[in-house]
Amino acid sequence: MYQAFSIAQVFGIPAPARMTVEGFADDSYPKIPVQRDYVFRKEPLRDVLAFLGNPHGDGLYVTGPTGSGKTSLIMQIAARLNWPVHAVTCHGRLELGDLIGQFTLVEGTMIFVHGPLSQSVRDGHVLILNEIDLMDPSELAGLNDILEGQPLVIPQNGGEVIRPHPKFRLVATGNSAGGGDPSGLYQGVLRQNLALLDRFRLIEIGYPEPELEDAVLAKTVPAIPAAIREKMIRVANEVRKLFVGGDEGPGMLSVTMSTRGLLRWAALTVAFKGAPNALEYALDRALTLRAEPEQRLAIHRIAADVFGDDWRGA
Ligand SMILES: Nc1ncnc2c1ncn2[C@@H]1O[C@H](COP(=O)(O)OP(=O)(O)OP(=O)(O)O)[C@@H](O)[C@H]1O
Ligand SMILES: [Mg+2]
């Protein structure tokens, strides 16, 4: 049922051959995420694997700016370990009951259909609550007992009791670390309950170092030449520096270029390679058309500076 996977082999990072991690032998379960190219960073990988190996009663809270690779990190690790995942995107009106399940009319009779939480607890799957900080904290309080290994009781379903499977794992992702969003840029982020947060271990996923982001870009959009890749990453990092939500104090931009945005810029540059200035045309469509006009100009000026002669000629 379970199988040991070699860390070096499965994740493509240097690690002693004897280092393994336990996953599932059955690779046919439909809830196993689809494997995609992903460049693993050593530290977050180590943290997630340690958590999956033995959570010691904790959940895992992955925090970091938008589009930095939080959700995909968990999904891609699970994909390689054949670990089924239920991924839910939270919002302000999501209730614990939605996660537990509800009665649904099936062929003329009402039957109880278990939700993602009940299924994960019962079958030993990973439950990812994406953007957990958008959820009403009082709805989440019900997770406290389950994290501690208490059975899930479902009064609506005749008091059904589900004992947590030893492979059940709860992962949350959020742009805030649960304490609210001081920048005010992430709409709808709520300060979470301390008692719940106290049950999570944290990892922070920032935007990757340039060398790593280069590897991500090379793998995802291989048609972009290395010299252009390097400049695109420089532009992304300049934009990040000027972003008001950044670490380096108040900036002038209210949009930023995430890894997601950068990959989109690259893919669109390839798609529009016939356009007079494919880089600029793609940058608009990837990011700057949703920036305020003067911010758009500022970003294009940064790009023109970084690319120099390549800007109009690419
Ligand atoms: N290390 C990486 N290797 C390959 N692709 C990556 C990597 N990091 C990020 N990406 C890609 O960047 C995109 C955004 O990643 P993801 O959705 O995981 O971000 P996120 O941090 O969860 O964002 P949000 O805060 O908006 O939920 C995805 O397409 C993902 O595949
Ligand atoms: Mg995400």
XYZ file of C-alpha atoms and ligand atoms in Angstrom:
346
model
C 0.000 0.000 0.000
C 2.799 2.434 0.898
C 6.011 2.789 -1.036
C 9.404 4.395 -0.346
C 10.535 6.945 -2.951
C 14.151 8.059 -3.379
C 14.303 11.815 -2.729
C 17.167 12.402 -5.181
C 15.393 10.526 -7.945
C 11.882 11.819 -7.478
C 12.637 15.489 -6.822
C 15.794 15.936 -8.870
C 17.830 17.445 -6.051
C 21.204 16.274 -4.743
C 20.518 13.958 -1.796
C 22.111 10.712 -0.594
C 20.610 7.716 -2.390
C 19.538 6.078 0.857
C 17.258 9.031 1.727
C 13.704 8.030 0.996
C 10.234 9.299 1.753
C 7.039 7.305 2.087
C 4.215 7.736 -0.385
C 1.542 5.554 -1.905
C 2.141 2.577 -4.219
C -1.125 2.983 -6.153
C -0.647 5.634 -8.834
C -4.103 5.237 -10.376
C -6.206 7.118 -7.827
C -7.986 9.989 -9.589
C -7.322 12.540 -6.834
C -3.534 12.310 -7.288
C -2.476 15.657 -8.821
C -1.200 15.661 -12.393
C 2.582 15.799 -12.471
C 4.061 18.931 -14.065
C 7.579 20.286 -14.346
C 8.516 21.868 -11.059
C 11.890 23.066 -9.824
C 12.160 22.149 -6.153
C 13.962 24.336 -3.644
C 15.835 22.336 -1.076
C 14.582 24.040 2.069
C 10.828 24.123 1.450
C 11.034 20.609 0.054
C 12.720 19.433 3.234
C 10.060 21.163 5.358
C 7.133 19.717 3.428
C 8.590 16.205 3.374
C 9.242 16.351 7.123
C 5.642 17.414 7.621
C 4.208 14.726 5.364
C 6.405 12.150 7.100
C 5.226 13.049 10.571
C 3.036 16.066 11.280
C 3.068 15.550 15.075
C -0.453 16.913 15.278
C 0.291 20.062 13.250
C -1.142 21.488 10.072
C 1.191 23.156 7.581
C 0.692 26.833 6.729
C 2.403 27.993 3.536
C 2.599 31.756 3.300
C 4.089 34.106 0.713
C 3.238 36.640 -1.985
C 0.846 35.842 -4.805
C 2.029 33.489 -7.525
C 5.244 32.439 -5.787
C 4.619 28.700 -6.053
C 2.888 27.822 -2.767
C -0.001 25.719 -4.024
C 2.000 24.081 -6.793
C 4.759 23.102 -4.348
C 2.341 20.972 -2.337
C 0.521 19.650 -5.421
C 3.731 18.657 -7.174
C 5.209 16.935 -4.147
C 1.963 14.995 -3.698
C 1.910 14.154 -7.413
C 5.306 12.488 -7.125
C 4.366 10.521 -4.011
C 0.988 9.382 -5.426
C -0.651 11.141 -2.479
C -4.276 12.075 -3.267
C -5.153 15.724 -2.680
C -8.410 17.588 -2.168
C -7.835 21.245 -2.986
C -10.364 23.857 -1.895
C -10.195 27.591 -2.525
C -11.606 29.385 0.482
C -13.773 32.497 0.460
C -15.690 34.586 2.940
C -18.884 32.569 2.744
C -17.356 29.112 2.902
C -18.589 27.160 5.906
C -17.122 24.206 7.721
C -20.264 22.321 6.739
C -19.318 22.710 3.066
C -16.043 20.952 3.821
C -17.712 18.187 5.829
C -20.473 17.353 3.373
C -24.203 17.584 2.839
C -27.320 15.679 1.929
C -27.873 15.594 -1.798
C -30.685 14.192 -3.852
C -29.397 11.168 -5.762
C -31.832 9.221 -7.911
C -34.811 10.213 -5.813
C -33.298 9.660 -2.370
C -31.399 11.977 -0.085
C -27.947 10.627 0.666
C -25.106 12.212 2.596
C -22.215 13.114 0.297
C -18.954 13.540 2.176
C -17.070 16.762 1.479
C -13.329 17.230 0.987
C -12.553 17.350 4.711
C -14.434 14.153 5.566
C -12.944 12.313 2.609
C -9.390 13.391 3.414
C -9.722 12.514 7.101
C -11.283 9.149 6.261
C -8.999 8.055 3.428
C -5.649 9.595 4.382
C -5.477 12.308 1.745
C -4.008 15.794 1.812
C -6.569 18.594 2.231
C -5.275 21.915 0.877
C -7.206 24.969 1.961
C -5.997 27.616 -0.479
C -6.309 31.262 0.606
C -7.377 30.139 4.072
C -7.066 33.736 5.272
C -10.160 34.683 3.262
C -12.286 32.399 5.404
C -14.306 33.438 8.424
C -12.132 32.448 11.421
C -15.090 31.159 13.442
C -15.865 28.618 10.711
C -12.337 27.287 10.955
C -12.391 26.699 14.685
C -13.924 23.301 14.005
C -10.603 22.179 12.552
C -8.812 22.437 15.895
C -9.926 19.057 17.208
C -9.243 17.251 13.972
C -5.683 18.558 13.847
C -5.217 17.150 17.311
C -6.223 13.729 16.053
C -9.756 13.756 17.450
C -12.375 11.960 15.375
C -14.555 13.986 13.038
C -18.150 13.750 14.200
C -20.898 14.496 11.695
C -24.152 15.134 13.576
C -26.041 15.771 10.297
C -25.285 12.215 9.234
C -26.665 10.413 12.268
C -23.608 11.218 14.377
C -21.185 9.452 12.054
C -17.711 9.272 13.563
C -14.662 9.301 11.311
C -11.314 8.488 12.904
C -8.438 10.349 11.260
C -6.457 8.140 8.906
C -2.720 8.134 9.773
C -1.960 9.685 6.364
C -4.419 12.584 6.661
C -2.609 15.933 6.296
C -3.997 19.464 6.442
C -2.203 22.185 4.482
C -3.252 25.831 4.296
C -1.909 28.491 1.952
C -2.335 32.231 2.251
C -0.820 35.525 1.189
C -0.858 36.656 4.794
C 0.561 34.582 7.605
C -2.861 34.672 9.267
C -2.472 37.980 11.075
C -4.320 40.097 8.495
C -2.815 41.983 5.549
C -0.979 45.163 6.573
C -0.430 46.239 2.935
C -4.173 46.305 2.242
C -3.545 44.937 -1.256
C -4.987 41.498 -0.793
C -8.738 42.046 -0.802
C -10.759 40.185 1.786
C -7.931 38.862 3.971
C -9.142 38.313 7.521
C -7.135 38.047 10.695
C -7.312 34.414 11.770
C -7.901 32.870 15.160
C -4.753 32.473 17.266
C -5.765 29.107 18.666
C -6.060 27.727 15.147
C -2.811 29.320 13.923
C -1.056 27.861 16.952
C -1.736 24.420 15.511
C 0.180 25.070 12.291
C 3.851 25.021 11.426
C 4.809 27.680 8.897
C 6.850 27.889 5.768
C 7.406 30.981 3.703
C 7.695 30.816 -0.087
C 9.021 34.061 -1.533
C 9.801 34.660 -5.185
C 12.727 32.450 -6.208
C 16.343 33.600 -6.443
C 17.225 34.605 -10.042
C 19.127 31.364 -10.784
C 16.203 29.265 -9.638
C 13.619 31.361 -11.434
C 15.781 31.015 -14.543
C 15.576 27.246 -14.214
C 11.776 27.466 -13.798
C 11.475 29.699 -16.851
C 13.786 27.520 -18.939
C 11.765 24.435 -18.093
C 8.338 25.991 -18.581
C 8.972 28.125 -21.680
C 12.064 26.600 -23.323
C 11.653 28.644 -26.525
C 12.945 31.821 -24.806
C 16.717 32.256 -25.302
C 18.860 32.376 -22.145
C 19.889 36.024 -22.618
C 16.254 37.172 -22.870
C 15.288 35.000 -19.910
C 17.885 36.634 -17.753
C 16.588 40.116 -18.644
C 12.961 39.169 -18.061
C 13.892 38.022 -14.578
C 15.731 41.275 -13.961
C 12.598 43.221 -14.954
C 10.476 41.049 -12.656
C 12.802 41.728 -9.733
C 12.863 45.484 -10.406
C 9.058 45.501 -10.409
C 8.975 43.493 -7.181
C 11.306 46.011 -5.548
C 8.946 48.870 -6.391
C 5.809 47.027 -5.361
C 4.176 48.597 -2.301
C 3.535 45.216 -0.761
C 7.236 44.329 -0.994
C 9.676 43.941 1.872
C 11.747 46.976 0.998
C 9.466 49.660 2.365
C 6.783 51.669 0.633
C 7.083 51.469 -3.139
C 5.294 53.072 -6.020
C 3.618 50.135 -7.737
C 0.402 48.420 -6.712
C 0.838 45.545 -9.156
C 3.728 43.129 -9.075
C 5.197 40.488 -11.306
C 4.836 37.125 -9.661
C 6.450 33.949 -10.935
C 3.044 33.187 -12.429
C 3.049 36.571 -14.208
C 6.602 36.112 -15.432
C 5.791 32.710 -16.918
C 2.749 34.206 -18.603
C 4.850 37.054 -20.032
C 7.306 34.523 -21.445
C 4.620 32.271 -22.901
C 2.838 35.229 -24.534
C 6.119 36.541 -25.956
C 6.505 33.230 -27.737
C 2.865 33.239 -28.835
C 3.162 36.767 -30.311
C 6.643 36.370 -31.737
C 5.466 37.838 -35.048
C 4.437 41.161 -33.450
C 6.718 44.203 -33.981
C 7.660 44.206 -30.320
C 6.606 40.844 -28.974
C 8.128 41.507 -25.536
C 6.215 44.737 -25.024
C 2.988 43.431 -26.521
C 3.144 40.366 -24.261
C 4.050 42.409 -21.180
C 0.862 44.423 -21.638
C -1.239 41.319 -21.875
C 0.547 39.511 -19.061
C 0.448 42.333 -16.544
C 0.505 46.008 -17.381
C -2.934 46.453 -18.945
C -4.343 46.019 -15.459
C -1.964 48.564 -13.939
C -2.837 52.249 -13.674
C -1.591 54.138 -16.770
C 1.360 55.812 -15.060
C 2.369 52.548 -13.408
C 2.150 50.826 -16.751
C 4.498 53.436 -18.225
C 6.910 53.030 -15.318
C 7.054 49.263 -15.792
C 7.585 49.602 -19.539
C 10.381 52.095 -18.876
C 12.065 49.591 -16.549
C 11.784 46.917 -19.219
C 13.132 49.231 -21.955
C 16.119 50.079 -19.710
C 16.869 46.462 -18.897
C 16.504 45.227 -22.481
C 18.264 48.162 -24.144
C 18.517 47.549 -27.892
C 16.614 44.263 -27.595
C 13.421 46.022 -26.489
C 12.150 47.222 -29.847
C 14.001 44.645 -31.877
C 12.982 41.412 -30.182
N 9.555 26.262 -8.585
C 8.684 26.265 -9.597
N 8.818 25.402 -10.637
C 7.933 25.400 -11.658
N 6.861 26.218 -11.734
C 6.658 27.078 -10.732
C 7.553 27.156 -9.612
N 7.099 28.119 -8.771
C 5.984 28.608 -9.332
N 5.713 27.987 -10.503
C 4.569 28.239 -11.386
O 4.058 29.526 -11.080
C 2.631 29.525 -11.101
C 2.076 30.012 -9.783
O 2.281 29.062 -8.776
P 1.213 28.770 -7.624
O -0.147 28.712 -8.177
O 1.713 27.601 -6.869
O 1.384 30.087 -6.757
P 0.750 30.474 -5.342
O 1.888 30.957 -4.502
O -0.088 29.365 -4.816
O -0.132 31.728 -5.771
P -1.444 32.394 -5.044
O -0.936 33.135 -3.849
O -1.947 33.345 -6.071
O -2.350 31.274 -4.710
C 2.208 28.091 -11.439
O 1.930 28.020 -12.805
C 3.433 27.270 -11.104
O 3.489 26.130 -11.891
Mg -2.185 29.291 -4.437
